[in-house]
XYZ file of C-alpha atoms in Angstrom:
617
model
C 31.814 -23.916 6.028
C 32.559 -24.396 9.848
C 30.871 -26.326 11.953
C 30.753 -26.732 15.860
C 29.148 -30.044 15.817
C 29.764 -33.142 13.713
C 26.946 -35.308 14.251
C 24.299 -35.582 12.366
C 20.975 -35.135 14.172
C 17.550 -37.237 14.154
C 15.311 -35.151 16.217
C 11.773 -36.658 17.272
C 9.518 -33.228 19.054
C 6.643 -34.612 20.592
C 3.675 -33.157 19.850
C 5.280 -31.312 16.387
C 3.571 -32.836 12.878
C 6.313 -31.314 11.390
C 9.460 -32.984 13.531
C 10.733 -36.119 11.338
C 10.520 -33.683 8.263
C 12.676 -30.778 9.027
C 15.873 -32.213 11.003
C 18.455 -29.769 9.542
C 22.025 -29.737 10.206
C 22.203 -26.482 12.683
C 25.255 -24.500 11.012
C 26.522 -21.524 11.921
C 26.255 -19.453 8.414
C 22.391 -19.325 8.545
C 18.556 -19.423 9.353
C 16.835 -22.490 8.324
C 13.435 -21.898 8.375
C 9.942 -24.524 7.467
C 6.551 -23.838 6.893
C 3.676 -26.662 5.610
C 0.993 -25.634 4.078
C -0.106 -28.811 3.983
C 0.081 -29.159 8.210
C -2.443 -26.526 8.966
C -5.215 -26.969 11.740
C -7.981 -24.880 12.287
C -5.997 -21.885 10.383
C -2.687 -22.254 12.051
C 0.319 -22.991 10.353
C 2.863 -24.687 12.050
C 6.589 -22.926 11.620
C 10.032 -24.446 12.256
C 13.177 -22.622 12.498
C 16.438 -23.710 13.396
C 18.475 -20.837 13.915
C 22.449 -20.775 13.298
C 24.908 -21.499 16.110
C 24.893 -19.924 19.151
C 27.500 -19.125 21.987
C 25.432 -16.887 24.554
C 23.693 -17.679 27.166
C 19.985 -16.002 26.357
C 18.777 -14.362 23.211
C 15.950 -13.209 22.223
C 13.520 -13.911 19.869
C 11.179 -11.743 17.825
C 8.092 -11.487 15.792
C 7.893 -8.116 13.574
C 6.141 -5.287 16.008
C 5.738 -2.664 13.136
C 6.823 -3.464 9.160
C 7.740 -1.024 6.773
C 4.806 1.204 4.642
C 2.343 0.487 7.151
C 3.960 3.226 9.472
C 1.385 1.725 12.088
C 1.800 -1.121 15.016
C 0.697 -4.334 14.433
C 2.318 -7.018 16.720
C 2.727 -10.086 14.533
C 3.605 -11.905 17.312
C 0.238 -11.909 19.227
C -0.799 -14.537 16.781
C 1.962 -16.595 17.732
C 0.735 -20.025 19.848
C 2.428 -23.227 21.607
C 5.834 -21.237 21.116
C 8.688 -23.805 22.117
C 12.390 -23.847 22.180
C 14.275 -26.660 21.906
C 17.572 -28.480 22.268
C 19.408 -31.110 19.430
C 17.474 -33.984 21.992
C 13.825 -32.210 21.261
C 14.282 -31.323 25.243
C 12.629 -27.969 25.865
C 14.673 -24.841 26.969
C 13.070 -22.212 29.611
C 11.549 -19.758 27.219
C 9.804 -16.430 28.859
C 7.415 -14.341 27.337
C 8.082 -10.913 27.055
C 5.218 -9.130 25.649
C 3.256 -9.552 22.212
C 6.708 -10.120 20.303
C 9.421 -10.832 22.475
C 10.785 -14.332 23.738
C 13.651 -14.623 25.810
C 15.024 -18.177 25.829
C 17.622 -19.178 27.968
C 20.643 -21.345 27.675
C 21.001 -20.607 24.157
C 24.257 -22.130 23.422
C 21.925 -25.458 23.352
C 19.289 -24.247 21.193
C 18.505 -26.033 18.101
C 15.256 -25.576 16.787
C 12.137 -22.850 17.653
C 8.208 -24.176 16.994
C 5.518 -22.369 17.244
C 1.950 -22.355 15.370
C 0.684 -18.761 14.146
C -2.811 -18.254 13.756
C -3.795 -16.161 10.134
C -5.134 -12.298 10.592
C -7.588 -12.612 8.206
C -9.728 -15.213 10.075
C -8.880 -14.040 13.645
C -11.355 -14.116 16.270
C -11.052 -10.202 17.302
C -10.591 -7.114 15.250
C -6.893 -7.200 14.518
C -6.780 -3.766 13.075
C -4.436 -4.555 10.558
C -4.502 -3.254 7.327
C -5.512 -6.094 5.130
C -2.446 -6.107 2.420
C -0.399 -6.383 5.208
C -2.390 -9.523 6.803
C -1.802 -13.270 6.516
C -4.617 -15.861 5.049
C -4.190 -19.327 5.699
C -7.337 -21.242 3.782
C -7.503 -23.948 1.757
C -7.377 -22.888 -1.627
C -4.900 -20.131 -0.656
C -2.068 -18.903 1.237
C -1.295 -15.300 1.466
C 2.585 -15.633 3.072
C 3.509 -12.191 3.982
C 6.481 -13.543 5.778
C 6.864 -10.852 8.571
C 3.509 -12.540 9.618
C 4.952 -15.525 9.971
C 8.602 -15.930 10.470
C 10.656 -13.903 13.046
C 14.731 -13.534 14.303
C 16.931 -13.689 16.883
C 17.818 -10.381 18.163
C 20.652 -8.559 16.427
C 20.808 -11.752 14.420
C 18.519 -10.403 11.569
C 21.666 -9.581 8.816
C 21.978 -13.217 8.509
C 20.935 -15.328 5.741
C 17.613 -17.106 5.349
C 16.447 -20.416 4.096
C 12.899 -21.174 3.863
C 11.548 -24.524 2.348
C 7.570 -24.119 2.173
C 6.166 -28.158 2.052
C 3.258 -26.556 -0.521
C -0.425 -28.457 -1.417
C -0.506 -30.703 -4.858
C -1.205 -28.027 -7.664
C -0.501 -24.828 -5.875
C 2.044 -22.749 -7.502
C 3.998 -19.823 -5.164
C 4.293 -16.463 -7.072
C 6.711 -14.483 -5.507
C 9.654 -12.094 -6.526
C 11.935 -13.903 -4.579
C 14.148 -16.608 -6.818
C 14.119 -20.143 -5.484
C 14.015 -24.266 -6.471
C 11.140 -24.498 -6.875
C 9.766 -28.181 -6.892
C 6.396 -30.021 -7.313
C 5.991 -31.013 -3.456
C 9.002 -28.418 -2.060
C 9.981 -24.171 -2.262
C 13.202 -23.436 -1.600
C 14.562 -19.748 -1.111
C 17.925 -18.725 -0.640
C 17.131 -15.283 1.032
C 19.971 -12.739 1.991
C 18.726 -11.377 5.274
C 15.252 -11.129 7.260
C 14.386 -7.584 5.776
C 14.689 -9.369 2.579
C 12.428 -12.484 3.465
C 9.780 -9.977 5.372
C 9.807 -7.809 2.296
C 9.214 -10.931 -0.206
C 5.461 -11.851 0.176
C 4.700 -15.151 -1.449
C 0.851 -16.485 -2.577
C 0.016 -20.163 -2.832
C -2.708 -21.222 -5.176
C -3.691 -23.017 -8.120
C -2.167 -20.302 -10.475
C -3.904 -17.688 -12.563
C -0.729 -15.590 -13.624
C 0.196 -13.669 -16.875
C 4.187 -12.123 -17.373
C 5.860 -9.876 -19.466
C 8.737 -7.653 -19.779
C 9.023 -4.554 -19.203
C 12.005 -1.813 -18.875
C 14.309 -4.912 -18.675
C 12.106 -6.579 -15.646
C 10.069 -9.414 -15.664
C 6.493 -8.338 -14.371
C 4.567 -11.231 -13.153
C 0.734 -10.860 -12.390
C -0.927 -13.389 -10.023
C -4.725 -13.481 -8.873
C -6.102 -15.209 -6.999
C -10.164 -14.825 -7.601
C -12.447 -17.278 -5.467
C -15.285 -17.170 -8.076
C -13.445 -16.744 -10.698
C -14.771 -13.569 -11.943
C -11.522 -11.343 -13.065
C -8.605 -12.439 -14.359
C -4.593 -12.186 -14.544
C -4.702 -11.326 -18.202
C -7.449 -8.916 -18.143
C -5.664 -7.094 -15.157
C -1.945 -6.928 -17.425
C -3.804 -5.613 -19.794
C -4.629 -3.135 -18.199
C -1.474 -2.354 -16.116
C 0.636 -3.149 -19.081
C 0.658 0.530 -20.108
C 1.128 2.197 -17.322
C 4.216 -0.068 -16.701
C 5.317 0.727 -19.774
C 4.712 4.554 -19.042
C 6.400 4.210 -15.762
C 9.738 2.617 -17.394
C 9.488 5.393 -19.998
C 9.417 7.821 -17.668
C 12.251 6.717 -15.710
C 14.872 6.475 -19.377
C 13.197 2.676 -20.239
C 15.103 0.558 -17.918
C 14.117 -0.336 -14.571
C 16.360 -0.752 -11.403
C 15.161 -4.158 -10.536
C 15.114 -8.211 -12.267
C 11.516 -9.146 -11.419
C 8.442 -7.606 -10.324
C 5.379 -9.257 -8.964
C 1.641 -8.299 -9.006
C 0.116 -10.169 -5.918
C -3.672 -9.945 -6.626
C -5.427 -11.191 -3.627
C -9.616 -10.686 -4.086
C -12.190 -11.423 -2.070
C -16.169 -11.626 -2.461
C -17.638 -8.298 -3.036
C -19.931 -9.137 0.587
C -17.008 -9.847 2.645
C -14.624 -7.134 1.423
C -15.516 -4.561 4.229
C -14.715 -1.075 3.545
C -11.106 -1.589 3.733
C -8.799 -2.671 0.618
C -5.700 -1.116 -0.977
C -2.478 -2.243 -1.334
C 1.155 -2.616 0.680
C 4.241 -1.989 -1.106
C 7.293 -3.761 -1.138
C 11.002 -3.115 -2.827
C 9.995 -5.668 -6.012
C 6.146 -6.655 -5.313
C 3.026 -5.037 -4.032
C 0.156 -7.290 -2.492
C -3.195 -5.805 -3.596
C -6.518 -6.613 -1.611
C -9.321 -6.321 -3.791
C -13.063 -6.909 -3.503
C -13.725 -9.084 -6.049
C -16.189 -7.705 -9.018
C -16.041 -7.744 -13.190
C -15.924 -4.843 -14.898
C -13.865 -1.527 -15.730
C -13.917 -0.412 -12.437
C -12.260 -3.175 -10.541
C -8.952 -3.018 -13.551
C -8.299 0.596 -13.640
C -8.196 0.267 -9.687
C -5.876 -2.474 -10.037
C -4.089 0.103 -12.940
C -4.442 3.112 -10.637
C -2.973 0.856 -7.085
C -0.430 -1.199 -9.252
C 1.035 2.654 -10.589
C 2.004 3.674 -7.326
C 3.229 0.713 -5.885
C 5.347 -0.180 -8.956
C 7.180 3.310 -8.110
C 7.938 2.292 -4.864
C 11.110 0.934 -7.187
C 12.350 4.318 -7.105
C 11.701 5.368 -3.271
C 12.695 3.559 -1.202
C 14.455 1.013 -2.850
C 16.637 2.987 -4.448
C 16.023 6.502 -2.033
C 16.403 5.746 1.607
C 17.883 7.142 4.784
C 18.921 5.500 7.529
C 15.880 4.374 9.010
C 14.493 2.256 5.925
C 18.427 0.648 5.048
C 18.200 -0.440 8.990
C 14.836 -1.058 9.739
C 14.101 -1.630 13.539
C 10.902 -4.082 13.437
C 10.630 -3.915 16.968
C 10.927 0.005 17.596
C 12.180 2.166 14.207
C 12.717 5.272 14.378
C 10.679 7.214 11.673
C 11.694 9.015 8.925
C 10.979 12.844 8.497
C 10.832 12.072 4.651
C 7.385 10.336 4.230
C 5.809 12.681 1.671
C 9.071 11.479 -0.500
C 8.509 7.563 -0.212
C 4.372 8.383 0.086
C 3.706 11.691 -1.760
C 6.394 11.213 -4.403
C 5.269 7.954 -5.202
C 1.894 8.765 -5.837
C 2.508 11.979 -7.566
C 4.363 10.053 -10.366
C 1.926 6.932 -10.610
C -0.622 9.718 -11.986
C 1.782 12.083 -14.071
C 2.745 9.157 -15.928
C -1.054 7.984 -16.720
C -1.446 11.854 -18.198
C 2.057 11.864 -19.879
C 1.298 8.646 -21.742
C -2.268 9.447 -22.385
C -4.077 7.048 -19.939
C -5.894 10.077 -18.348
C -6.957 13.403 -20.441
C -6.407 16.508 -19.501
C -9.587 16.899 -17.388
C -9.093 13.305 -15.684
C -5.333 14.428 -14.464
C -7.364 18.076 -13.777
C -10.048 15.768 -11.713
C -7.369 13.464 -9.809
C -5.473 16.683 -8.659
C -8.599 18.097 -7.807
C -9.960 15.445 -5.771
C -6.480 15.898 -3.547
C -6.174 19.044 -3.028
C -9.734 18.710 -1.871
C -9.168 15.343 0.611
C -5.954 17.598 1.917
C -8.400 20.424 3.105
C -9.599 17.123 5.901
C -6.179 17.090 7.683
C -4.671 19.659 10.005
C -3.098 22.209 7.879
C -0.963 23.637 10.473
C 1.081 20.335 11.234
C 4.492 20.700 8.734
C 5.020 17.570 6.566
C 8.182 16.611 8.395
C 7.156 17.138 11.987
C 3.863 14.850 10.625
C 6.513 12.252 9.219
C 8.657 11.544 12.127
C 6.088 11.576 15.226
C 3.424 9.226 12.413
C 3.362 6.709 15.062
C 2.003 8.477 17.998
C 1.450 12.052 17.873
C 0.178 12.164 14.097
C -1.281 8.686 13.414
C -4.359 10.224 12.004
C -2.506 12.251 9.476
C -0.449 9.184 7.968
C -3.247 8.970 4.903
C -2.529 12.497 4.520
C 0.896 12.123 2.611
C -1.218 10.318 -0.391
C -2.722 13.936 -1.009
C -1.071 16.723 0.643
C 2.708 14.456 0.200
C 1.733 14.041 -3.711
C 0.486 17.650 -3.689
C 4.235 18.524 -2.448
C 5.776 16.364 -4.498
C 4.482 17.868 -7.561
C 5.188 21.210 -5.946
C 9.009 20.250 -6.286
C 8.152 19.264 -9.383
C 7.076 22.553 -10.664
C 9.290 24.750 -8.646
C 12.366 22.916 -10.068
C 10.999 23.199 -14.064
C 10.179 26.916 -12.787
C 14.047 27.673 -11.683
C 15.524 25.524 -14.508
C 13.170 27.532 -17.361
C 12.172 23.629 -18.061
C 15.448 22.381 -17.942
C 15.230 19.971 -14.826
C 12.341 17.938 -13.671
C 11.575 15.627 -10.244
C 12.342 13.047 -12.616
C 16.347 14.018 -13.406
C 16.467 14.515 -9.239
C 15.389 11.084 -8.698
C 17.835 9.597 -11.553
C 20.810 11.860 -9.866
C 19.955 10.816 -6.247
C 18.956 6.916 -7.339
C 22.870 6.922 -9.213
C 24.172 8.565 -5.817
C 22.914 6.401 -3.163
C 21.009 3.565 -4.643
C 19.917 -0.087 -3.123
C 22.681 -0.533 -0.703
C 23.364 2.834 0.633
C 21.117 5.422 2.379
C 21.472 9.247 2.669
C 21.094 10.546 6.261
C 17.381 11.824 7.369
C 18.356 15.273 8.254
C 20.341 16.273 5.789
C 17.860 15.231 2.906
C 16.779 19.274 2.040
C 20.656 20.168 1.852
C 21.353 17.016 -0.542
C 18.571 18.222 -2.850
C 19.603 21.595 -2.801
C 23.366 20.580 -3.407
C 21.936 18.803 -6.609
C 19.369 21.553 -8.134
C 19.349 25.054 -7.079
C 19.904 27.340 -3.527
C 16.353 28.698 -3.959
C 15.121 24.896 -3.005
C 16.240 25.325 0.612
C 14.159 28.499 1.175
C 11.166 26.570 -0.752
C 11.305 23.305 1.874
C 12.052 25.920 4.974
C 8.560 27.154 4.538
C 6.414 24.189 3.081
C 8.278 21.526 4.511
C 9.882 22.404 7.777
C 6.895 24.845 7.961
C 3.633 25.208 7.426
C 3.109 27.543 4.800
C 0.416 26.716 2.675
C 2.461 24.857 -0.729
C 1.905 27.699 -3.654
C -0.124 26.171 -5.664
C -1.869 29.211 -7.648
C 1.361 30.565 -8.141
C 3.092 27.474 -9.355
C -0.151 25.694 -11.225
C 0.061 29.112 -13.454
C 3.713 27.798 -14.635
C 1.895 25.555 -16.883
C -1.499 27.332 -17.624
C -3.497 26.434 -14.858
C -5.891 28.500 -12.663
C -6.733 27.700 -9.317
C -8.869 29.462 -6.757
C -8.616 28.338 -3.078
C -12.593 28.749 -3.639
C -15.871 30.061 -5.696
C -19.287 30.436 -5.811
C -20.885 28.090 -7.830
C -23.846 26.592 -9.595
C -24.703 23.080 -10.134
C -27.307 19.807 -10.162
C -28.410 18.644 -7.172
C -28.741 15.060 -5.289
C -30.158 16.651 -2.321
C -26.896 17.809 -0.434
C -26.489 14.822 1.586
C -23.771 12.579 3.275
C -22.803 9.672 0.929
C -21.012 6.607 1.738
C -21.120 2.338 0.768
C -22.397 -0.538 2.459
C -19.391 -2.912 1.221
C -22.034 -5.824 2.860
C -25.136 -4.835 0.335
C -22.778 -3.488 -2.741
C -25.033 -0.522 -2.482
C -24.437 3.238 -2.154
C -25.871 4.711 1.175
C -27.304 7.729 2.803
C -24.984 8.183 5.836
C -26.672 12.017 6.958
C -29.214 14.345 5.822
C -28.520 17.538 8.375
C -27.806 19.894 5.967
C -30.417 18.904 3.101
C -31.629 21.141 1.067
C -35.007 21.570 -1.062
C -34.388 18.488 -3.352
C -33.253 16.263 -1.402
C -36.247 17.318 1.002
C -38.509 16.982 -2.155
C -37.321 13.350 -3.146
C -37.546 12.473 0.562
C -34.201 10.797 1.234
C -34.171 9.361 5.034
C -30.546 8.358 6.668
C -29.640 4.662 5.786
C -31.338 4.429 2.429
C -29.444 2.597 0.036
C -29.543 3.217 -3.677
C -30.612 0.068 -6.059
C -31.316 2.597 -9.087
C -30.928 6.021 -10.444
C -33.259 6.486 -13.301
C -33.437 3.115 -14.226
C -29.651 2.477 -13.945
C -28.692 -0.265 -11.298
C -26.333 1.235 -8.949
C -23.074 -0.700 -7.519
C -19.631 -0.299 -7.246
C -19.251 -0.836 -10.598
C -21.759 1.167 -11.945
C -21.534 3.954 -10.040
C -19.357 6.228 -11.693
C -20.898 5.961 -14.925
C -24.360 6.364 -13.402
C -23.379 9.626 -11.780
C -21.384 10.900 -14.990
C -24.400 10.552 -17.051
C -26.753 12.306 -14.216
C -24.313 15.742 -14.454
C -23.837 15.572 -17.887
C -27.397 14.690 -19.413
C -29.881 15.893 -16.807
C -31.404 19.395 -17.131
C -33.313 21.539 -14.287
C -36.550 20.319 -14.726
C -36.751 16.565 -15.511
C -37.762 14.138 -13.166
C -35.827 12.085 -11.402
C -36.647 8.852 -9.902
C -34.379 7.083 -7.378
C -35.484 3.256 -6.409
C -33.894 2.733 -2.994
C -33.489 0.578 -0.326
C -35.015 1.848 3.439
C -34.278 -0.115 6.601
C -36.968 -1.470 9.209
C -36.880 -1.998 12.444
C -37.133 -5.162 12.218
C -33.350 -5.062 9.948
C -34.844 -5.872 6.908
C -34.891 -3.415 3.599
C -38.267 -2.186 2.229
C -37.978 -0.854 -1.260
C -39.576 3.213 -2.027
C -39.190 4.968 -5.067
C -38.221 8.837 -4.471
C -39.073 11.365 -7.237
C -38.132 14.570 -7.772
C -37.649 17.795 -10.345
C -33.950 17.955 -10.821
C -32.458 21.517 -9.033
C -29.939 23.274 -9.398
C -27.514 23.827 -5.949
C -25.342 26.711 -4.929
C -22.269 25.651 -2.845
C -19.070 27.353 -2.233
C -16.836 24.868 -4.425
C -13.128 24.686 -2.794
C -10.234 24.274 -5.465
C -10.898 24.756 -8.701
C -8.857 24.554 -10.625
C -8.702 24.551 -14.318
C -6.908 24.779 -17.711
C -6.761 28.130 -18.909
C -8.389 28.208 -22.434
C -5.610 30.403 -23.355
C -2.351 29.866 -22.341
C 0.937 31.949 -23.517
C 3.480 30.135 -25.646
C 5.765 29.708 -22.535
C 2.665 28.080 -20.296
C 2.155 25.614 -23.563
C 5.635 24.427 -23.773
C 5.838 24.123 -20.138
C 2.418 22.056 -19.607
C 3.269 20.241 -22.307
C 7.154 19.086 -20.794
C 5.122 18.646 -17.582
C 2.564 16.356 -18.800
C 3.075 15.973 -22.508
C -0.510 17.593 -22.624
């Protein structure tokens, strides 16, 4: 190792609790980078990084503007206070703001070390409008460290190697996939380059964790539950065979060493309405409200399926723009519904080919996007939607979790339909992961001629007009394949609850009558008012847990005729709830039901063996 300077430095920063503690020896092979948990103040952490040797006279330093999978803009660096450069005497350098991320520091051949304190999203004064996975929490009985929230680079310095020691509290244990020292007082990780460390989330707490192994990876499970109320174990229990599906599905190895679960819950009151998860290349940080009971594990199951594939695309699927992110201003990718749609496709074919969902539940999950596609702009092709996501198309981003699986499993069918069954998605992915893999990308534009290189001309044709275009995807044409039917829409018959707008109070736990314009006789008859919130349905308390049961037993065990007796919850105007008990005859409803689709009671021999190599149903 070369060095520039050969004295060692004691460095005293007035005003810095974290000065005497971190004096590194500046170097000029890599980042050195400090964060103490134990130094925070009124949620903001104080970060030290002393960044290798430089010869120019400015550079600039950045905080993350945008981060992979949350194709929106955040600005980490607006959270960034008392930012200070300094030189080997703890002298401060001229350092000019540029905007929310950008620092321009000047005579950087004497810079030594950069402090700054960052306050956490989660507790921010304002509305930060960031999607809570992809947050920062800085409390006392845990840290959520999504690094890009924290730590940022020199310009065109962000290849370089990364070392970050995290000073951690007495007890607290740092899951993480990353591989470090890891001591009782000390973290240290030896990180490759900053897309690595931004793409490494790490949670402090007093651990609840459960491991195993799966397709040759170590899975680790961390949760952190305030109350105490769910559990590590109970959620890889639950997950457990859906891994274990997922590494089937993909020939029982898995392209990565470790995985990690990052279970971060809040209490039900203060979940909002927002919660979810962010992907990363070996992790996933899942923000959950916090509640026992079936419902909250199979949504951990359900998030921790797709995320888990993210494995496949884009670590081991990328173009250009993913292998050299831009953090500041990237340039996106026409290919979303293959990193988005893809993804999520698989996490459910996997929970029908292993048996985690029945034939109806798969039926019902397809059903329920086809259905949430019909609430985006149909004419906008997936591509064109892809690359302008960040300005023209924002509002169509969700979109490429329904209509981008719907495609996805389009390809799917279309390539078992050319091949007479011979060649699935699944043997793409394997031929394109072996082609390209970790370290190398494919180029953007010339993704539809790759795939059609690897499976069959008619492909090219097929992306032209659902792709590229904006043909409507063929779904009756292609569901049929495997013994489906599907009508775009039908006529029909069923119970009642009054045709009114649903939603949830997150605040209350309680479901809620958001609209009654277009309510019909029993709804009129039980008297529902907008803002009523359901406590009971027959005697049943309702609540995010119970909900789906409640409802399932309602369709399936009520007949036209009984009565029906709903206790709810009705605002005053003075804010407070007064409780009214609404009673009714249950009715039947005619509605014009869009996509249907269903399993035809009598398939040919050819639709059999094909549903069954599709979904091993």
């Amino acid at each position: 190792m070369k060095f520039f300077q050969t004295v060692l430095f004691t460095v005293f920063v007035a005003g810095s609790a974290l000065a005497q503690d971190f004096a590194p020896f500046q170097n000029e092979e890599n980042y050195q980078v400090y964060m103490d948990l134990k130094a925070v103040t009124n949620d903001e952490m104080p970060v030290e990084i002393v960044p290798p040797l430089l010869s120019a006279d400015s550079i600039e330093f950045q905080m993350p503007r945008i981060v992979p999978g949350t194709y929106d803009v955040h600005n980490y660096g607006r959270f960034v206070q008392n930012f200070k450069a300094l030189n080997s005497k703890g002298e401060e350098l001229k350092a000019r703001r540029l905007d929310d991320n950008r620092w321009m520091i000047s005579n950087a051949s004497k810079l030594y070390k950069i402090t700054y304190t960052i306050e956490d999203t989660y507790d921010y004064e304002e509305s930060t409008g960031i999607f809570e996975p992809a947050g920062t929490s800085v409390e006392d009985s845990v840290f959520l460290l999504n690094n890009f929230g924290f730590v940022g680079y020199l310009k065109g310095m962000d290849d370089m190697p990364f070392e970050l020691t995290v000073n951690k509290i007495e007890g607290f244990y740092g899951s993480t996939s990353l591989v470090g020292d890891l001591g009782e007082s000390q973290d240290v990780f030896e990180i490759e380059n900053y897309f690595t460390l931004h793409d490494n989330p790490i949670m402090y707490c007093v651990p609840d964790t459960a491991t195993r192994m799966v397709g040759g990876a170590e899975v680790l499970v961390s949760l952190y539950s305030p109350n105490n109320v769910v559990s590590a174990d109970e959620c890889m229990k639950h997950i457990s065979e859906v891994l274990d599906a997922t590494a089937d599905y993909l020939g029982g190895t898995l392209p990565v060493e470790k995985y990690a679960v990052l279970i971060y819950c809040v209490p039900l009151e203060n979940a909002g309405s927002s919660y979810g998860a962010l992907e990363h290349h070996t992790s996933t940080v899942l923000y959950m409200p916090e509640f026992d009971g079936e419902r909250f594990y199979s949504g951990v199951r359900d998030i921790t399926a797709h995320e888990f594939f993210h494995i496949i695309t884009p670590l081991n699927i990328h173009s250009e723009m993913i292998n050299d992110f831009n953090f500041i201003d990237p340039e996106m990718s026409e290919h979303i519904w293959l990193y988005e749609g893809v993804t999520e496709y698989n996490s459910h074919l996997v929970q029908a080919r292993s048996g985690i969902y029945d034939l109806t539940e798969f039926t019902e999950v397809l059903k329920d996007k086809l259905d949430q596609a019909d609430g985006f702009n149909t004419d906008i092709p997936l591509t064109i939607a892809s690359k302008f996501t960040l300005d023209f198309f924002k509002d169509e981003y969700m979109n490429f979790y329904q209509k981008g699986a719907l495609a996805g499993m389009c390809v799917d069918l279309k390539l078992m339909e050319l091949s007479n069954g011979e060649y699935r998605l699944v043997d793409l992915l394997k031929e394109l992961g072996d082609t390209y893999g970790r370290d190398t990308f494919f180029v953007d534009e010339n993704l539809f001629e790759i795939i059609t290189e690897h499976t069959y001309p008619e492909m090219r044709e097929f992306f032209a007009r659902h792709f590229e275009g904006a043909e409507p995807l063929p779904y009756a044409e292609l569901f049929e394949t495997v013994g489906f039917s599907y009508w775009e829409e039908l006529e029909i018959e069923q119970l009642t609850l009054g045709n009114v707008e649903l939603g949830f109070n997150f605040e209350s736990g309680r479901l809620k009558i958001e609209g009654t314009e277009e309510m019909d006789d029993f709804g009129q008859e039980l008297g529902w008012m907008a803002g009523d919130e359901v406590m009971e349905f027959n005697g049943q308390p309702v609540d995010l847990a119970t909900i789906s049961d409640v409802m399932g037993d309602f369709y399936e065990n009520t007949q036209v005729g009984d009565k029906v007796e709903i206790l709810v919850a009705r605002p005053q105007e003075d804010g407070e709830y007064k409780e009214k008990k609404l009673k009714a005859k249950a009715q039947l409803g005619t509605y014009i039901e869009q996509n249907i689709l269903q399993a035809n009671p009598n398939p040919t021999p050819e639709q059999i063996e094909r549903r069954k190599l599709w979904i091993n149903q």
